[in-house]
CSV table of C-alpha atoms in Angstrom, one decimal:
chain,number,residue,atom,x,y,z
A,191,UNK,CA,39.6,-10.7,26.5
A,192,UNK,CA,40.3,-10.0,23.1
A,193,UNK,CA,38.7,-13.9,21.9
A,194,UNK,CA,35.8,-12.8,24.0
A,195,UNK,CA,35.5,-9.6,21.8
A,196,UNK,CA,35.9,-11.3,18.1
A,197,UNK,CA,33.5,-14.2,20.2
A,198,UNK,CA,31.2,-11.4,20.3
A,199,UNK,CA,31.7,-9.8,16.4
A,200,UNK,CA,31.3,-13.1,15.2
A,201,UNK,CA,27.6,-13.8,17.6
A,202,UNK,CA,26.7,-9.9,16.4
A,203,UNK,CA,27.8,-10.5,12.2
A,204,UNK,CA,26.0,-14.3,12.0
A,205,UNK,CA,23.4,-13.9,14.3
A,206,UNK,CA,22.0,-11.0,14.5
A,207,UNK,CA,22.6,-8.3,12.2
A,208,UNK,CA,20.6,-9.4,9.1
A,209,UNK,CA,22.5,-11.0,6.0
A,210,UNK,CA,22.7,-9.9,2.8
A,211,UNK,CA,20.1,-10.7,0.3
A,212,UNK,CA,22.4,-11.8,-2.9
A,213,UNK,CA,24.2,-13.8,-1.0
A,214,UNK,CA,21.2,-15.8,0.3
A,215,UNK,CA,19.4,-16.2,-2.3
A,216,UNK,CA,22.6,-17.5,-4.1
A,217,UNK,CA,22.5,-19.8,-0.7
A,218,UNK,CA,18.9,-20.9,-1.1
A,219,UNK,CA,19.0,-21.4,-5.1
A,220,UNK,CA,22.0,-23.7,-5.0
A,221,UNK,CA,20.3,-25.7,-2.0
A,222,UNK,CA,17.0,-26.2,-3.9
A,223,UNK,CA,18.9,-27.4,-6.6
A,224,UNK,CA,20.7,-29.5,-4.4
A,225,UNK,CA,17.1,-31.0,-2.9
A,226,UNK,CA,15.9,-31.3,-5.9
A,227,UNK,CA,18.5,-34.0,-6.7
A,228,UNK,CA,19.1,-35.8,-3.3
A,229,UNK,CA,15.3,-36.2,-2.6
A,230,UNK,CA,13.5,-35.7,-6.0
A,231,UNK,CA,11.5,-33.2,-5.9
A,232,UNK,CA,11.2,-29.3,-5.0
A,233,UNK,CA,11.0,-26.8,-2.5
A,234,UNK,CA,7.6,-25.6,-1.7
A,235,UNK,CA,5.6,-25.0,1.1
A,236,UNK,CA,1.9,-24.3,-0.3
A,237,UNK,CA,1.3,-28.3,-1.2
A,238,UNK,CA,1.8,-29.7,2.4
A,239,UNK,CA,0.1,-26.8,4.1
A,240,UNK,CA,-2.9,-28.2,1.8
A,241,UNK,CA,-2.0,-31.5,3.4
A,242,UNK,CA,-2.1,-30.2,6.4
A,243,UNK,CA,-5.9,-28.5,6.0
A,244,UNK,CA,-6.9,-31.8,4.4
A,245,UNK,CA,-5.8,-33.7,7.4
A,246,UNK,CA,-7.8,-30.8,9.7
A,247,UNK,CA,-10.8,-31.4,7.0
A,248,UNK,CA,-11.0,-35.3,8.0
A,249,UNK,CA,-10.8,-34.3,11.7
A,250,UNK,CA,-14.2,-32.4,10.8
A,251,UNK,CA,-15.6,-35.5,9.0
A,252,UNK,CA,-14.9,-35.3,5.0
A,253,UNK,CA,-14.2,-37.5,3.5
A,254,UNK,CA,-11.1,-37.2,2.0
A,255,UNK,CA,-10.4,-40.0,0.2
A,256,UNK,CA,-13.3,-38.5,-2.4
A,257,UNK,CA,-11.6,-35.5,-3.0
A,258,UNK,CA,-9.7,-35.2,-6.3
A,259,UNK,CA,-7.0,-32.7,-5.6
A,260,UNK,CA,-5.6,-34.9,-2.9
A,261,UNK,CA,-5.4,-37.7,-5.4
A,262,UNK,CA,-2.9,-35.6,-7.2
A,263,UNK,CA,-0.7,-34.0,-4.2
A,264,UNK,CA,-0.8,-37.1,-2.3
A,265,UNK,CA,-2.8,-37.6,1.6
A,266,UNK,CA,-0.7,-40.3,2.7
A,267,UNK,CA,0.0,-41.2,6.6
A,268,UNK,CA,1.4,-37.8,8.4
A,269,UNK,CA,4.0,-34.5,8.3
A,270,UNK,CA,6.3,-37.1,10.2
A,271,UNK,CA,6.2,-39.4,7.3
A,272,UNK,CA,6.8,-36.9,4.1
A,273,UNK,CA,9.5,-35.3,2.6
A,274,UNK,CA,7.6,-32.3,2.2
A,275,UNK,CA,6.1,-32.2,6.0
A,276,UNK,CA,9.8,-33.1,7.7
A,277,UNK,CA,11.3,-30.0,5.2
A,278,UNK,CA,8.5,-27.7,6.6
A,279,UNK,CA,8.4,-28.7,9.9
A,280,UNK,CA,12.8,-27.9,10.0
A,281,UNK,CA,11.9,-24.6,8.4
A,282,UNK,CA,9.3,-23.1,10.9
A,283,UNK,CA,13.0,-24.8,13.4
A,284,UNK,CA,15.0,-22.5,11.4
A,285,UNK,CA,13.6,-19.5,11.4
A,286,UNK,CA,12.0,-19.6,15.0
A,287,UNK,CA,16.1,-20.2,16.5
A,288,UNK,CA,17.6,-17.6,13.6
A,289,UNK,CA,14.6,-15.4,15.1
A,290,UNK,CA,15.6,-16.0,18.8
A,291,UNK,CA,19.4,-15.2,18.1
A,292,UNK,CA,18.7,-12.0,16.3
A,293,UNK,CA,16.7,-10.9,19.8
A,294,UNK,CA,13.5,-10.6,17.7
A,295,UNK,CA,11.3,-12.6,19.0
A,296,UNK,CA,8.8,-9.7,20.4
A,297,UNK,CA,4.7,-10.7,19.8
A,298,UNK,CA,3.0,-7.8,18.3
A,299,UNK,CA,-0.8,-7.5,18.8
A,300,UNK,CA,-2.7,-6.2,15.7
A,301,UNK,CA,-2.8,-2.4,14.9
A,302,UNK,CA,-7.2,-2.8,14.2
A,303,UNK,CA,-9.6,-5.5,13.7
A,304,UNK,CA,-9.5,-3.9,9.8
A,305,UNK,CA,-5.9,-5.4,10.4
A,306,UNK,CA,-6.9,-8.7,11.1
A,307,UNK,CA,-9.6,-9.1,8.8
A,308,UNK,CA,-7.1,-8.1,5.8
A,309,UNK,CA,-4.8,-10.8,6.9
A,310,UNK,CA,-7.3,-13.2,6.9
A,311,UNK,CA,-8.6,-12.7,3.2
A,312,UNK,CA,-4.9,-11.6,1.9
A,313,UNK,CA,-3.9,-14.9,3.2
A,314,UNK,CA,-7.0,-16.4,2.3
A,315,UNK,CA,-6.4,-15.7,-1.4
A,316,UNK,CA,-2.8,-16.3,-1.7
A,317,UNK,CA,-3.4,-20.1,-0.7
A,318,UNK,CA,-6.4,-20.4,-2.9
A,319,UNK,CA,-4.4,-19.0,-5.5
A,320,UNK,CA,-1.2,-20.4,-5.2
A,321,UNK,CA,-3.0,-23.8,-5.4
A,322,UNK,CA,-5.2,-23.6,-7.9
A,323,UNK,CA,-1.9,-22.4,-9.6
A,324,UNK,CA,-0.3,-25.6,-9.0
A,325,UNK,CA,2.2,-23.3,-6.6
A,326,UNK,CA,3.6,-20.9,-4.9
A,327,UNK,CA,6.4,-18.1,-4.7
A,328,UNK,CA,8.8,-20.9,-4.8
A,329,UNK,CA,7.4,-24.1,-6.1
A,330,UNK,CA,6.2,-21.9,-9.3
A,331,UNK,CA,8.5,-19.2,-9.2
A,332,UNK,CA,12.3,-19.9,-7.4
A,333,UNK,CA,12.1,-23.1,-7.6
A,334,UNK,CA,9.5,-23.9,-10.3
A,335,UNK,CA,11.2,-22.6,-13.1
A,336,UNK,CA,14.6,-24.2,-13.0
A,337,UNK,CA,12.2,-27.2,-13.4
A,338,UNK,CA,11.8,-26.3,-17.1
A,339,UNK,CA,7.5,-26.6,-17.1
A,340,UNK,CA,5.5,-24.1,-18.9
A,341,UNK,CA,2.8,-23.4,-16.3
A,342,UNK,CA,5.8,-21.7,-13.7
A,343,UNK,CA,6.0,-19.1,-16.2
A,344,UNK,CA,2.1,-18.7,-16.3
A,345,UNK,CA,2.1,-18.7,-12.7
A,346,UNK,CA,5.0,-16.1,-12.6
A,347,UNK,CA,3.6,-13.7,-15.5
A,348,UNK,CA,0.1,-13.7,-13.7
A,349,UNK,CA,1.8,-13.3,-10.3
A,350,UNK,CA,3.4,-10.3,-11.1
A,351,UNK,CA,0.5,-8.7,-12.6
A,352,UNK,CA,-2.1,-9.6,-9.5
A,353,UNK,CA,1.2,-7.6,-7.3
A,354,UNK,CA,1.3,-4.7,-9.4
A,355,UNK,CA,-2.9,-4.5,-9.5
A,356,UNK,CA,-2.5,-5.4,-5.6
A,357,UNK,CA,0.1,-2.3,-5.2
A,358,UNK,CA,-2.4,-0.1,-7.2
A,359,UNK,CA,-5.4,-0.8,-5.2
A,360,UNK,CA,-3.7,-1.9,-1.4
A,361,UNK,CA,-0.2,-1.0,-1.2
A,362,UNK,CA,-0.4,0.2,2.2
A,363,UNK,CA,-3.0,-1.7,3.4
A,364,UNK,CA,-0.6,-3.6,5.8
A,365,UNK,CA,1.2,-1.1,8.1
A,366,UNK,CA,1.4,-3.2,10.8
A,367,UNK,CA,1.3,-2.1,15.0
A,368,UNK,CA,4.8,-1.1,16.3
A,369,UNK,CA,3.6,-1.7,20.3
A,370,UNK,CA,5.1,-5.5,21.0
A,371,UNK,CA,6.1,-7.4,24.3
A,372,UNK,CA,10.0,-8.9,24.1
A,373,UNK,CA,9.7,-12.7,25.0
A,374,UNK,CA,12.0,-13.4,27.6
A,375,UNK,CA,14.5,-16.3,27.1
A,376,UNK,CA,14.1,-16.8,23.4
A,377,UNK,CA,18.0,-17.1,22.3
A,378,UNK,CA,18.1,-20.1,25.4
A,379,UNK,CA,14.9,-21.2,23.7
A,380,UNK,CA,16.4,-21.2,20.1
A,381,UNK,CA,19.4,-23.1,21.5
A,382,UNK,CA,17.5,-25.8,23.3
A,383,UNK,CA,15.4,-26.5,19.7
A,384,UNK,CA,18.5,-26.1,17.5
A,385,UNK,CA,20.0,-28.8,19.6
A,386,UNK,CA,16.6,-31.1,19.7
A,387,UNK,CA,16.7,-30.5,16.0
A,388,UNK,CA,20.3,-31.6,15.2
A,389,UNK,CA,19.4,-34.7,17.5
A,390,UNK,CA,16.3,-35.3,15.5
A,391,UNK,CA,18.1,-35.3,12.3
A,392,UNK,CA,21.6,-37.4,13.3
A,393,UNK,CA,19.1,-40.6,14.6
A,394,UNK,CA,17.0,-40.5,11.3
A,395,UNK,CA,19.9,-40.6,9.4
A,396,UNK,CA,21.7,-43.5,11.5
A,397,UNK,CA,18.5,-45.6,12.3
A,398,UNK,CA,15.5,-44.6,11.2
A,399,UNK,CA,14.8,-42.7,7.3
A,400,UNK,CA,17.7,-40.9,6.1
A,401,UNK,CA,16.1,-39.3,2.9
A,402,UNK,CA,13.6,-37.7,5.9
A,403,UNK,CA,15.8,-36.6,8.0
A,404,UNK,CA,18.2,-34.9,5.2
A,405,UNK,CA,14.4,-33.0,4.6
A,406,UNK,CA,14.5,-32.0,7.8
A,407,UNK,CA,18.0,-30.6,7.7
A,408,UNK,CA,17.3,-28.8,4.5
A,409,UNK,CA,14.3,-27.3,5.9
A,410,UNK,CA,16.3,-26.1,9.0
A,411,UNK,CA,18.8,-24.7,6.8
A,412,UNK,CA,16.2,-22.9,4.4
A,413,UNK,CA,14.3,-21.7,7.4
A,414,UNK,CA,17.8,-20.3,9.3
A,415,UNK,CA,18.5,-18.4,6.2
A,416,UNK,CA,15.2,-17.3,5.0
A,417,UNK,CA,15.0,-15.2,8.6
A,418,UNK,CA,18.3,-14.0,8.2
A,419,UNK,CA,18.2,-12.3,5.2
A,420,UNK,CA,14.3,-11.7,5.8
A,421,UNK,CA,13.7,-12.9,2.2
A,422,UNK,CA,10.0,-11.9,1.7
A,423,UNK,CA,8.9,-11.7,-2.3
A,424,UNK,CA,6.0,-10.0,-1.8
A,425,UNK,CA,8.8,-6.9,-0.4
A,426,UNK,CA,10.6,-7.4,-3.2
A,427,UNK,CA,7.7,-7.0,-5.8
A,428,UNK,CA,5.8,-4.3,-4.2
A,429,UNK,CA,9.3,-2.2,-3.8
A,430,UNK,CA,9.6,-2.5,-7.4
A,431,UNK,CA,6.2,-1.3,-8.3
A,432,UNK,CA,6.2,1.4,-5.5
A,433,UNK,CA,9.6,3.2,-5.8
A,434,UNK,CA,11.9,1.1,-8.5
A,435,UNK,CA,13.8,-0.6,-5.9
A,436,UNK,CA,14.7,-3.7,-8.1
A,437,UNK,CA,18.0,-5.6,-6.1
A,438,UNK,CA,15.9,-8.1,-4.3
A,439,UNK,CA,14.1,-9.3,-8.2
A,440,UNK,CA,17.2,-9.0,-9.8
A,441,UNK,CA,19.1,-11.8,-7.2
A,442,UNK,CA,16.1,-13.8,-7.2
A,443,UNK,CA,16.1,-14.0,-11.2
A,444,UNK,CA,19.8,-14.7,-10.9
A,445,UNK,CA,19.2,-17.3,-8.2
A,446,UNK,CA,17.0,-18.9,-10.7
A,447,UNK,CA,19.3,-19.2,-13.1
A,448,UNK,CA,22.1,-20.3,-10.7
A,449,UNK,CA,19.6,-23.3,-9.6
A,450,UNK,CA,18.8,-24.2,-13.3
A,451,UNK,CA,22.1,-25.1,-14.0
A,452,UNK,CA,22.1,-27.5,-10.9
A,453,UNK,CA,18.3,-29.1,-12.1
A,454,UNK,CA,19.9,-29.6,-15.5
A,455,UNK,CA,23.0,-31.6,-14.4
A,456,UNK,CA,20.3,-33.8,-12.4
A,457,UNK,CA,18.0,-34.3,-14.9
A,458,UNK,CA,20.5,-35.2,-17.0
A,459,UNK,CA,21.4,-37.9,-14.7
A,460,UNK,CA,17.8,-38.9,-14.5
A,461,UNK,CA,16.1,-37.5,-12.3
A,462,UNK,CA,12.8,-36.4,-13.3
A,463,UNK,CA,11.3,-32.7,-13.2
A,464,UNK,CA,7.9,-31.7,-11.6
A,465,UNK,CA,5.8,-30.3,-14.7
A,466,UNK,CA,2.5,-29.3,-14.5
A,467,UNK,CA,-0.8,-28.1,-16.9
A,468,UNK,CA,0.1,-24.7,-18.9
A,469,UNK,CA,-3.6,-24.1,-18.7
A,470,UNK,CA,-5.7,-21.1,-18.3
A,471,UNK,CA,-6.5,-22.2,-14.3
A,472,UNK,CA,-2.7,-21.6,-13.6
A,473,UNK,CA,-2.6,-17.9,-15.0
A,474,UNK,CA,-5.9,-17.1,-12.9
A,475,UNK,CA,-4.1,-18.6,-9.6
A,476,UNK,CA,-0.9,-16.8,-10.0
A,477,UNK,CA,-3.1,-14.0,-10.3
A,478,UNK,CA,-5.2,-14.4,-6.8
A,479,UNK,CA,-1.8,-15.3,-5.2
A,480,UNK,CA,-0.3,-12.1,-6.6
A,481,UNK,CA,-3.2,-9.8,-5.5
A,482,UNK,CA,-3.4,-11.8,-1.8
A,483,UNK,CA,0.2,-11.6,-1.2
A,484,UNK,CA,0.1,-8.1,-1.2
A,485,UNK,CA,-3.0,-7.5,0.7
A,486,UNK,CA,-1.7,-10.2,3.5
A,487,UNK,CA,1.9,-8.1,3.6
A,488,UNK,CA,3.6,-11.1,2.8
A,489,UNK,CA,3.9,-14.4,0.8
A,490,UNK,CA,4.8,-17.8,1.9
A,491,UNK,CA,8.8,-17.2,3.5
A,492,UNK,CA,8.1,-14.0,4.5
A,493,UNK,CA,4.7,-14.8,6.5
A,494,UNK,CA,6.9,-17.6,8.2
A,495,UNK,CA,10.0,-16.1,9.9
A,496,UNK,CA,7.5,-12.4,10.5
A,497,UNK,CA,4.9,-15.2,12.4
A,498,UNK,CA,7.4,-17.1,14.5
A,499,UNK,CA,9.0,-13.9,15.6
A,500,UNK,CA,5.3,-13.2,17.2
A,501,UNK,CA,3.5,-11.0,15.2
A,502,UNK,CA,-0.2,-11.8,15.3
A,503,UNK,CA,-1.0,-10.4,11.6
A,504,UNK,CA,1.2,-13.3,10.0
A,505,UNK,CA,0.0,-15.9,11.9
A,506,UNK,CA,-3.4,-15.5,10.9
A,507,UNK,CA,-2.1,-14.9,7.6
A,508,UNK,CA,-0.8,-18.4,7.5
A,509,UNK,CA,-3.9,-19.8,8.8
A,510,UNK,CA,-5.7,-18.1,6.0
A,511,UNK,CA,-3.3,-19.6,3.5
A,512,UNK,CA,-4.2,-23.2,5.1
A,513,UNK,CA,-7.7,-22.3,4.9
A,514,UNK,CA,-7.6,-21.2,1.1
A,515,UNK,CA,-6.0,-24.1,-0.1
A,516,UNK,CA,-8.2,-26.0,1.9
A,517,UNK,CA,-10.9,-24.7,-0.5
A,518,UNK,CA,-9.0,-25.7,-3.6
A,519,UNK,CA,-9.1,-29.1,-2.3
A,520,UNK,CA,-13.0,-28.9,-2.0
A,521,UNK,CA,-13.7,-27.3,-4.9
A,522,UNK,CA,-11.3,-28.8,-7.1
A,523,UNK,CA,-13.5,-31.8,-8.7
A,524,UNK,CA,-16.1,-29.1,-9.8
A,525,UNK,CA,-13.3,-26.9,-12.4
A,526,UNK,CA,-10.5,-29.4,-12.4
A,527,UNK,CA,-11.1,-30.2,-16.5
A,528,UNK,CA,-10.5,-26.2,-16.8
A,529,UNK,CA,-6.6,-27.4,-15.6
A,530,UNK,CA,-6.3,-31.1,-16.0
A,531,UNK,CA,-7.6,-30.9,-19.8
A,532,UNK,CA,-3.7,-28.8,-21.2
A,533,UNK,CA,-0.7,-30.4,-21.6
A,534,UNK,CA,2.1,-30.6,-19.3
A,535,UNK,CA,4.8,-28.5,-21.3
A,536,UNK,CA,8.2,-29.6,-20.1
A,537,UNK,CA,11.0,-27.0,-22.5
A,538,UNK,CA,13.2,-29.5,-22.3
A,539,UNK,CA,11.4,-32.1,-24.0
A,540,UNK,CA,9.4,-30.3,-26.6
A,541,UNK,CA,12.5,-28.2,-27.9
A,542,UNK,CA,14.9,-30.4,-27.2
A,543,UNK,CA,17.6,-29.9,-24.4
A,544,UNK,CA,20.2,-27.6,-25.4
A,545,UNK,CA,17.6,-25.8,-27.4
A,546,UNK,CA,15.2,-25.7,-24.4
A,547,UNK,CA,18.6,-25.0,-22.1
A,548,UNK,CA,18.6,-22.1,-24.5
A,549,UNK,CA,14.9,-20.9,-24.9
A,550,UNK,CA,14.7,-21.2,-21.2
A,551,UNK,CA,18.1,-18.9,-20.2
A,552,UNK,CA,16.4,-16.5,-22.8
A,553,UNK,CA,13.3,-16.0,-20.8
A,554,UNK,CA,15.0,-15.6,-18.0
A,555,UNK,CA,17.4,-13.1,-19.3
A,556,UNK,CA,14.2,-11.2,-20.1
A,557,UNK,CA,12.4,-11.5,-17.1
A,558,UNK,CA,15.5,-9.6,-15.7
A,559,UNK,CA,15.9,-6.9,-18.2
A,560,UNK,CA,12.1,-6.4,-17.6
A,561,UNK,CA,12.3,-6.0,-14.1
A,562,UNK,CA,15.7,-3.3,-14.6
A,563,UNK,CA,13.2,-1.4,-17.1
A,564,UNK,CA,10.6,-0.9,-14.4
A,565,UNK,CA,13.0,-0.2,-12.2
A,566,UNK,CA,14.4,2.7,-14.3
A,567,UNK,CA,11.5,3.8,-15.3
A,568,UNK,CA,9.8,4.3,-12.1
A,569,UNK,CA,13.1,6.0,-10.9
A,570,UNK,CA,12.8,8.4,-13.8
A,571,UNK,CA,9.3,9.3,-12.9
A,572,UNK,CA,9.9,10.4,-9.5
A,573,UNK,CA,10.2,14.2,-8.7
A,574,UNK,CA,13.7,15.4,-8.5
C-alpha cells in the first residue's frame, strides 16, 4: 500500500503537475547544446515546417526545384530522411504523450470565427517572419545566439519590439473558449506511442541511421519537456510587457548562456556554427514574428504542446505558420539581394574567440539586466 501511494506521488509530481520553468529551460539549453554537437546543427522548428509547405507546394504543381529559398534550407527526399523532420516529428511524440499523462488532452472549439481568423494571420505572420528572419524563437533566439552570428541578435532586438508593439495594439486579442470535450483514453494512447517511439528509435540506432534516430530521441525529449513546463515565449514576453512578470526571460537569457558555453567547447573541437546575413531583411522578420506571435497567442513551442492537447485555435495557428513560410519560399527570389547581399557576422571570428567569448557574454549580460529594468519599472508603475 504504502509503494502504491509514493507510486502515485511520483505519477502525480512527473506527470502531471507542471514542472518548473528554470529547471527546464536549464534542461532544454544544455540539450540544444548537446545537439548541436552530436548532429551539427541546431534546434529549430520554423525551417522544416517550410519544408514541409514546400513539399505541400510540389503536391499543387510548383515547381520547386526553381525556388531559391529551398536552394539554401535544403528540399531533399522526406521528414523521414532529415535530421530536422525525425527531431520534429519526436517533438509533436513528446508533447502529445507529456499531454496525455497530465490528463489534458481535452479539444476546445473556438470561442468566435474573429477567433479563428486571428489565429490564422497571427500564425500567418510569425512564419513569414520567422523565415524571412532566417529563424525563429529558437533557431534565432535560444538557440541562435549561443551560435555566435550577428543576425540572432537582429532577430531578437526586432522580436522584442514587434511583442511589445503586439502587446500595445492586441494583447488580449486571444482569450481563448474555456467549453472543451475530455478525450477518452489519452494517457493509454500516450503510452502506446511513447512505446512505438522508443521502438522507432532503438532499430534506427542498431540497423538503420543512428544520427536520425538520436534526432528523434532528442525531439521526443524536447517535446516531453516543452509540455511539461508549458514553455511558451510569446507568455513570457507579453507578461513582461503587461505586468513585469520577468522569471520566464530571465531563465531563458540564462539558458542561453548555459548553452553557449556547450557551443563553444564544440566549436572549438570543430564543429562549425550556423551563421547567417546581419542584414536589414532579418530585423524586419524578427519584427513580423514578434507582432504574429502575439496576435496568434503563441510562438512556435507553445502553439505545439497547446495544439496536440486539442485546442482548435493552435492548430490553425500552426497551419498558418506553414502557410507563411510557405510564402517566403515563393517570394524569396524577388527580395533575396535585400538579405543575401550583408555579411555573415560570426563574433567569434571577427573579434577573435576569447574576445568574441567576451563581447558575446556582455550582450547577454545586458539583454538580462534590460529585461530586470522593465520588469521593475513596470512594477513601479502599477497602482499600489
Amino acid at each position: 500500500m504504502v509503494v502504491l501511494v509514493y507510486l502515485g506521488r511520483f505519477w502525480h509530481g512527473c506527470f502531471v503537475r507542471p514542472w518548473g520553468y528554470w529547471s527546464a529551460i536549464m534542461a532544454l539549453s544544455i540539450g540544444s547544446a548537446y545537439y548541436f554537437g552530436l548532429l551539427g546543427t541546431y534546434w529549430a522548428l520554423t525551417g522544416e515546417f517550410t519544408r514541409w509547405g514546400g513539399h505541400l507546394l510540389g503536391a499543387l504543381g510548383v515547381n520547386t526545384h526553381t525556388l531559391g529559398y529551398f536552394h539554401i534550407i535544403g528540399l531533399h527526399g522526406t521528414p523521414l530522411d532529415r535530421i530536422d523532420g525525425m527531431m520534429l516529428l519526436g517533438m509533436f511524440a513528446g508533447v502529445f504523450c507529456a499531454s496525455a499523462w497530465a490528463g489534458s488532452l481535452r479539444f476546445v472549439w473556438f470561442a468566435s470565427y474573429q477567433q479563428a481568423l486571428r489565429a490564422f494571420v497571427g500564425g500567418v505572420l510569425a512564419g513569414f517572419g520567422a523565415r524571412l528572419g532566417m529563424g525563429c524563437n529558437l533557431a534565432s533566439f535560444l538557440t541562435g545566439i549561443p551560435q555566435f552570428s550577428l543576425h540572432a541578435w537582429f532577430f531578437t532586438v526586432a522580436t522584442l519590439l514587434g511583442v511589445y508593439g503586439g502587446v500595445k495594439v492586441c494583447a488580449h486579442a486571444c482569450d481563448l473558449g474555456t467549453q472543451g470535450y475530455s478525450v477518452p483514453l489519452g494517457r493509454g494512447l500516450g503510452v502506446v506511442i511513447f512505446i512505438f517511439v522508443l521502438a522507432w528509435i532503438a532499430y534506427g540506432a542498431l540497423f538503420s541511421n543512428a544520427k536520425l534516430a538520436c534526432a528523434l530521441g532528442f525531439g521526443l525529449g524536447f517535446g516531453f519537456i516543452v509540455a511539461r513546463a508549458q514553455i511558451c515565449f510569446t507568455n513570457a514576453f507579453r507578461d513582461l510587457f503587461l505586468w513585469g512578470k520577468s522569471g520566464m526571460v530571465c531563465a531563458l537569457v540564462v539558458g542561453m548562456m548555459v548553452s553557449s558555453i556547450g557551443v563553444f567547447s564544440y566549436i572549438n573541437l570543430g564543429v562549425p556554427p550556423k551563421i547567417m546575413w546581419a542584414s536589414p531583411g532579418i530585423f524586419l522578420g524578427g519584427l513580423l514574428f514578434g507582432l504574429g506571435i502575439v496576435l496568434a497567442g503563441g510562438c512556435e513551442c507553445g502553439w505545439m504542446y497547446k495544439a496536440m492537447q486539442g485546442q482548435a485555435h493552435f492548430i490553425v495557428v500552426g497551419v498558418g505558420n506553414i502557410v507563411g513560410a510557405s510564402l517566403v519560399a515563393l517570394s524569396w527570389d524577388h527580395y533575396a539581394s535585400w538579405i543575401t547581399n550583408y555579411p555573415k557576422i560570426n563574433l567569434l571570428r571577427v573579434f577573435g574567440k576569447l574576445e568574441g567569448l567576451a563581447l558575446h557574454f556582455g550582450l547577454l549580460l545586458l539583454l538580462l539586466l534590460g529585461v530586470l529594468g522593465i520588469a521593475y519599472a513596470k512594477t513601479r508603475s502599477k497602482p499600489l
